[in-house]
Each structure stands twice: as structure tokens, then as C-alpha cells.
Tab-separated table of C-alpha atoms in Angstrom:
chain	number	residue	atom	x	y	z
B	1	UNK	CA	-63.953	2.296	-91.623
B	2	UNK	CA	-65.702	1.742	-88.132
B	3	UNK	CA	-68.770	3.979	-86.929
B	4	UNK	CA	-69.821	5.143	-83.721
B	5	UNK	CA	-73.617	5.209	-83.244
B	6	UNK	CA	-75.273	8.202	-81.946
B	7	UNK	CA	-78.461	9.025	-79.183
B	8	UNK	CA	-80.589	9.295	-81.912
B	9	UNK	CA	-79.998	6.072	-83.911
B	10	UNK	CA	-77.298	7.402	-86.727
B	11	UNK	CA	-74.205	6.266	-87.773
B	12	UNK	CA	-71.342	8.800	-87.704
B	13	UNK	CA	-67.700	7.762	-88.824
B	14	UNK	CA	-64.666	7.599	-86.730
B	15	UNK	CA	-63.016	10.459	-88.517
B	16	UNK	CA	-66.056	12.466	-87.459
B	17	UNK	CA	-65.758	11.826	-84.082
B	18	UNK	CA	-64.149	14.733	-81.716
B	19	UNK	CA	-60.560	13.861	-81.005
B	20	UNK	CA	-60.138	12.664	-77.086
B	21	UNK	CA	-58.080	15.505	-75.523
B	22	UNK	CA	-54.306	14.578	-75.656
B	23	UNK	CA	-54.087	12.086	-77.823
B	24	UNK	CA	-51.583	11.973	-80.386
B	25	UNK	CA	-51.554	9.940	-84.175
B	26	UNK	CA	-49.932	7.361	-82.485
B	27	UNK	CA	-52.384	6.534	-79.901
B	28	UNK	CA	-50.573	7.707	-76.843
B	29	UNK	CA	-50.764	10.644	-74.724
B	30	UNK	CA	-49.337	13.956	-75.218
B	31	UNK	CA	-47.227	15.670	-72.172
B	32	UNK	CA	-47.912	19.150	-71.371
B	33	UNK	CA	-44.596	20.245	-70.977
B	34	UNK	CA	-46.145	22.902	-68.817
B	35	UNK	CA	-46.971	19.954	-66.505
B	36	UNK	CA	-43.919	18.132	-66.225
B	37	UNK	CA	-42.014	17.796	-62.655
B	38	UNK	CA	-39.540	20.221	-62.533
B	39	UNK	CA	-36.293	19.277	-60.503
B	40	UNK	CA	-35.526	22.345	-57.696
B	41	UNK	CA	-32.521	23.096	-55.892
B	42	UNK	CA	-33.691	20.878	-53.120
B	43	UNK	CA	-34.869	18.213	-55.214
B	44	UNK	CA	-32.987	14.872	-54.771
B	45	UNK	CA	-32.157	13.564	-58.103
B	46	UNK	CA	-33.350	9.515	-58.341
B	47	UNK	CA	-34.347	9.675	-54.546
B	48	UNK	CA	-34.279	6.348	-52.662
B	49	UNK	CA	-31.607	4.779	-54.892
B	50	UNK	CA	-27.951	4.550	-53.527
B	51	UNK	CA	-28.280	5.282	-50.073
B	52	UNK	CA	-24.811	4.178	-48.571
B	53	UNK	CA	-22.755	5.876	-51.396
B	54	UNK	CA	-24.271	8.562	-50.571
B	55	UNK	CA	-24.536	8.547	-46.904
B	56	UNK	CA	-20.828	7.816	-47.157
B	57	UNK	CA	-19.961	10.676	-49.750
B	58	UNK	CA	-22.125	13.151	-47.344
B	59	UNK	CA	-20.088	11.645	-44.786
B	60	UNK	CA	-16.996	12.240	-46.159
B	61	UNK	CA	-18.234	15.633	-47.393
B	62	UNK	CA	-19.235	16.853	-44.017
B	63	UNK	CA	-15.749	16.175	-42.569
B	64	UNK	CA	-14.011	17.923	-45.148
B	65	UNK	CA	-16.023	20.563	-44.685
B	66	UNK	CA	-15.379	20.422	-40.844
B	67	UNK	CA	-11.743	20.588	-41.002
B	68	UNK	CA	-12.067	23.322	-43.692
B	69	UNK	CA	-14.133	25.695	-41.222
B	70	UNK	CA	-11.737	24.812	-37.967
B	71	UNK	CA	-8.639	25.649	-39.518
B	72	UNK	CA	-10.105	28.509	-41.335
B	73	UNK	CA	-11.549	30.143	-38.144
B	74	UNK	CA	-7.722	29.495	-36.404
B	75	UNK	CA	-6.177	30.734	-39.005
B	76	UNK	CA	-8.219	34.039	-39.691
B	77	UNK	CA	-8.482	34.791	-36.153
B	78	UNK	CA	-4.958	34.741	-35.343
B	79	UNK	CA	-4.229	37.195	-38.461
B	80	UNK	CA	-6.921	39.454	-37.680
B	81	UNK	CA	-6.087	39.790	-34.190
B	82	UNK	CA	-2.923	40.818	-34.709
B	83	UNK	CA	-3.719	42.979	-37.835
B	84	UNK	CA	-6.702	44.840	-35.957
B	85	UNK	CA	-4.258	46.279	-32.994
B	86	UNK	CA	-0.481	46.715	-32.563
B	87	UNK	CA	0.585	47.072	-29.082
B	88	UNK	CA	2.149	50.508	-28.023
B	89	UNK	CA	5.827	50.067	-26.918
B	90	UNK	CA	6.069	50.555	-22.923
B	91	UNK	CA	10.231	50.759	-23.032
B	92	UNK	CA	11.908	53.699	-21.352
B	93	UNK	CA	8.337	54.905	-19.603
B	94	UNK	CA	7.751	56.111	-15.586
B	95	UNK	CA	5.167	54.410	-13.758
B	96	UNK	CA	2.474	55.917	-14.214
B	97	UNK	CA	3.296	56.241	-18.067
B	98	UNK	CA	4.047	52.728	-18.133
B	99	UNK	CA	0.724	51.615	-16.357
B	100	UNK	CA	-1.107	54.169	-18.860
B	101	UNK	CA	0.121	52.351	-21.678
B	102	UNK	CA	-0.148	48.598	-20.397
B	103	UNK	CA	-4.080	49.511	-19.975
B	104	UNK	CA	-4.226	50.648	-22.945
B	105	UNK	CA	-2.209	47.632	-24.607
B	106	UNK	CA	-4.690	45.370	-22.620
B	107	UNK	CA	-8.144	46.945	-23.769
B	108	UNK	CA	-6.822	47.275	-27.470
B	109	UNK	CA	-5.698	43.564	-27.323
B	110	UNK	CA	-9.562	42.759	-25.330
B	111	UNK	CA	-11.340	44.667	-28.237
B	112	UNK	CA	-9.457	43.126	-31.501
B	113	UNK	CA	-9.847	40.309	-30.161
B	114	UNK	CA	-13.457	40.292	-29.526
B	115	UNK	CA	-13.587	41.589	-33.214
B	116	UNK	CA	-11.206	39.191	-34.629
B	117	UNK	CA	-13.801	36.587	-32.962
B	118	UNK	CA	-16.826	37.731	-34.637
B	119	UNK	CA	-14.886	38.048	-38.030
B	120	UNK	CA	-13.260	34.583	-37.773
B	121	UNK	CA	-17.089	33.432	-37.171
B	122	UNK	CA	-18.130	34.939	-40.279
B	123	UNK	CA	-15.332	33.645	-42.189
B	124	UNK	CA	-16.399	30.004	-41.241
B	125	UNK	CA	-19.674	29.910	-41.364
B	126	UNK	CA	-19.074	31.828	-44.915
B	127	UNK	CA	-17.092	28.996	-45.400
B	128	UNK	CA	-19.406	26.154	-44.833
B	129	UNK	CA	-22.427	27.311	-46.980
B	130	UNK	CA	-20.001	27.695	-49.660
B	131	UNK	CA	-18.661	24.295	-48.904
B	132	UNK	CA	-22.339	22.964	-48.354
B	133	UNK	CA	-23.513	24.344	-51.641
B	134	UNK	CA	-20.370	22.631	-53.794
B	135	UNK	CA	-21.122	19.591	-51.942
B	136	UNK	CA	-24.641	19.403	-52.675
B	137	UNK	CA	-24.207	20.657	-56.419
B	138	UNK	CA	-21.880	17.839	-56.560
B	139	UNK	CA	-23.509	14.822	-55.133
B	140	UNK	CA	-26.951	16.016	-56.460
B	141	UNK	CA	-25.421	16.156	-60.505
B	142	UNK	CA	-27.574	13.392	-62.355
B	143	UNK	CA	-23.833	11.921	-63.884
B	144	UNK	CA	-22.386	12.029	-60.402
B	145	UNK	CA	-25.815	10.511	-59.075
B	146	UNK	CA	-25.997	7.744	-61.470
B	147	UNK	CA	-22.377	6.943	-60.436
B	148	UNK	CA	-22.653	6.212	-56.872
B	149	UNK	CA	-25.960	4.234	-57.994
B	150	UNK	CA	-24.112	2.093	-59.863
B	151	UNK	CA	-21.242	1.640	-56.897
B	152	UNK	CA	-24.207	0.968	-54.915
B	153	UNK	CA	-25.485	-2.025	-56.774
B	154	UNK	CA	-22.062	-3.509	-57.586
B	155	UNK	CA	-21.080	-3.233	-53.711
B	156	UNK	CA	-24.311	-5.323	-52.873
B	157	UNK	CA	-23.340	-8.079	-55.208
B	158	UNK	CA	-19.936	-8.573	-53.622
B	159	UNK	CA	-20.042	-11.890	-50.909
B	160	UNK	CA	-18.819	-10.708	-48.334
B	161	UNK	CA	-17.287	-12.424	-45.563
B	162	UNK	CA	-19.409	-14.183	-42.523
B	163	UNK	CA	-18.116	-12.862	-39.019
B	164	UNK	CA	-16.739	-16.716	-38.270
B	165	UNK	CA	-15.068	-16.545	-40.986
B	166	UNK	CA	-13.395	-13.101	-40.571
B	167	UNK	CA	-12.465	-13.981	-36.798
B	168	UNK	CA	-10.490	-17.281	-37.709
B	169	UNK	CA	-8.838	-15.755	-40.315
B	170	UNK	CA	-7.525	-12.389	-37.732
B	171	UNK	CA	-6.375	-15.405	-35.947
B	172	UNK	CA	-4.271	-16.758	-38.361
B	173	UNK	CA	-2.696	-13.277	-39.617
B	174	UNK	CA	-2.419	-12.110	-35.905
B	175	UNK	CA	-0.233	-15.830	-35.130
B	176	UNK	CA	2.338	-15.390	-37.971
B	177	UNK	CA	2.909	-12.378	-37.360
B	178	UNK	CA	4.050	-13.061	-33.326
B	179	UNK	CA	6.142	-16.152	-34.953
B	180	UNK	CA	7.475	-14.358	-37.542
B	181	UNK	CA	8.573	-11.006	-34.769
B	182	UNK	CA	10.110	-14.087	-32.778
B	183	UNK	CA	12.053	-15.788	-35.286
B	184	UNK	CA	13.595	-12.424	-36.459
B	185	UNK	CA	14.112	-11.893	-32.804
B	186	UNK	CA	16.221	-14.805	-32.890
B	187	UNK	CA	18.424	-14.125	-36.187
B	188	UNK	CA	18.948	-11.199	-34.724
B	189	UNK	CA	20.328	-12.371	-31.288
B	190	UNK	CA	22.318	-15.417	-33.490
B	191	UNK	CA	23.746	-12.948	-35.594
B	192	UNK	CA	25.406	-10.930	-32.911
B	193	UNK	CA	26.435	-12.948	-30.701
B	194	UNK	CA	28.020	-14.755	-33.692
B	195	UNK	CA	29.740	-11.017	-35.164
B	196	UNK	CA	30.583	-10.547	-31.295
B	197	UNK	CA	32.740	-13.582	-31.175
B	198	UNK	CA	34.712	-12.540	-34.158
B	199	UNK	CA	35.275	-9.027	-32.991
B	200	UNK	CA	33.157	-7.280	-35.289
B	201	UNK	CA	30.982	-6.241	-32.249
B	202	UNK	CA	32.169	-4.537	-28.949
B	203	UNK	CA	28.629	-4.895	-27.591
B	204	UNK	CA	26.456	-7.521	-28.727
B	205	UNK	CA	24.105	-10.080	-27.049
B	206	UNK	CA	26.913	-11.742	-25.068
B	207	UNK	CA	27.609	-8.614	-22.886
């Protein structure tokens, strides 16, 4: 059994000696669990890995998210405006009557609308933090996380094509395609004129 020698000369075993603060039987460390890192709401989960999945996903996010809060605010303000106020009917009324009641019709119409406005605002912007917050809940979810990660590394170890390479070939798909729009041009003028000849065609190529 090994010793440890003191300040004043004696010998005093290992088992004697005070334990070093957190260490465990196995010679490691203990972890506080008190100390560990807690992950926030904020808190990017594996930060720095997968960048262009998710730059793309936020991407993609953000638009939905964008069409989402346009159509909603349309959509809400139209209803509201024309749930807020209903127009008087003017039909049968004098002049003055009639003018009375077209005022009227016009400051109602000014003031749900103005209110419809506001409301529709509300509506979207209620609609973006919620769509914000599934977004984030979503693309911040360690599973969903280690997902695009992994898209990330397989999409750098694809060869992609140099831009030489990617021109010439264009090229070649744009060329076929004018020969190929040319000779169906052709069958096509062939074939009437042919069907024209025989009468199976009143109009055709030959006319």
C-alpha cells in the first residue's frame, strides 16, 4: 500500500489521506449537476454545426410564415370591415335625407375600416410569433437538429459539378431541344400537307 510522507517526517497511508474534492472510486471527476449548462429557450442546440440546412430551413420557414401573415391580414380585414359596419340603405330618400345618410354611410365605412386595420394588424403579427415560435421549437428540437446535421455533411460529400462543365452540358440540352422543336415542326407540316392531299384536311399547310 503506498504512503504519503508528512511535514514532520511520518509516514501516513493512502487510505488516510483526505479524499481530493470530486473525485469518484473510479478516478474521475464527479459533475455537480447543479453546475451543468442548462439549454434555454434561446439556446441553439449543437451551435456552429449545419449551417446551410439550417439557413435554408429558416429560409424556407420565414417565407411560409410571410405568406401566412399577408393572406391572413387580407383576409381578416376584408371580413372585419364589413362585419364592423353595414351601410344604411339611401333608396326612396329626399335630398337632404339622402345626403344625411351617404355621410353617414361614408364615416361608418372611414371608421370600420380604420378598426378593421388595426385588428387585421393584430391578427398578423399574432400570427407570426405564433409561427416564429413553432418554427424555432421545430428547427431547435435536438432529433430535428441532428437531422439537418447529418444532411449537412452528406451534401458536402457530393462532387458537384465544375461551372465548365455545367455550361457545356446547358449547351447540349439547350441544342436538342431546338432540333428536336424543328423536326416535329416538320412531321407536322409533312403530315398535313400529306392528309390535305387526300381530303382529310380542308385547311392544311398547302393553303
Amino acid at each position: 500500500m503506498s504512503s504519503a510522507t508528512l511535514n514532520n517526517g511520518s509516514e501516513m497511508e493512502e487510505k488516510d489521506l483526505p479524499d481530493e474534492p470530486g473525485a469518484n472510486e473510479s478516478g474521475g471527476r464527479e459533475v455537480d449537476p447543479r453546475s451543468a449548462k442548462r439549454v434555454g429557450f434561446l439556446s441553439i442546440y449543437k451551435k456552429g454545426q449545419g449551417y446551410w440546412t439550417r439557413m435554408g430551413t429558416a429560409l424556407g420557414a420565414a417565407l411560409l410564415i410571410t405568406v401566412s401573415a399577408v393572406f391572413a391580414y387580407t383576409q381578416a380585414k376584408v371580413l372585419l370591415t364589413s362585419s364592423f359596419y353595414t351601410p344604411q340603405s339611401d333608396v326612396g330618400l329626399m335630398d337632404e335625407a339622402l345626403r344625411a345618410v351617404r355621410e353617414a354611410n361614408r364615416l361608418g365605412a372611414e371608421k370600420s375600416s380604420k378598426l378593421a386595420n388595426s385588428t387585421a394588424v393584430g391578427i398578423t403579427a399574432g400570427v407570426v410569433l405564433i409561427g416564429g415560435f413553432i418554427a424555432w421549437r421545430l428547427m431547435n428540437k435536438p432529433r430535428n437538429v441532428d437531422f439537418l446535421i447529418a444532411t449537412d455533411v452528406e451534401m458536402k460529400k457530393v462532387n458537384w459539378t465544375s461551372r465548365r462543365e455545367l455550361f457545356g452540358s446547358t449547351r447540349i440540352v439547350i441544342t436538342f431541344l431546338f432540333l428536336i422543336a424543328a423536326l416535329l415542326f416538320l412531321i407536322d407540316l409533312s403530315t398535313g400537307a400529306v392528309f390535305q392531299l387526300i381530303g382529310l384536311l380542308k385547311f392544311g399547310p398547302l393553303s
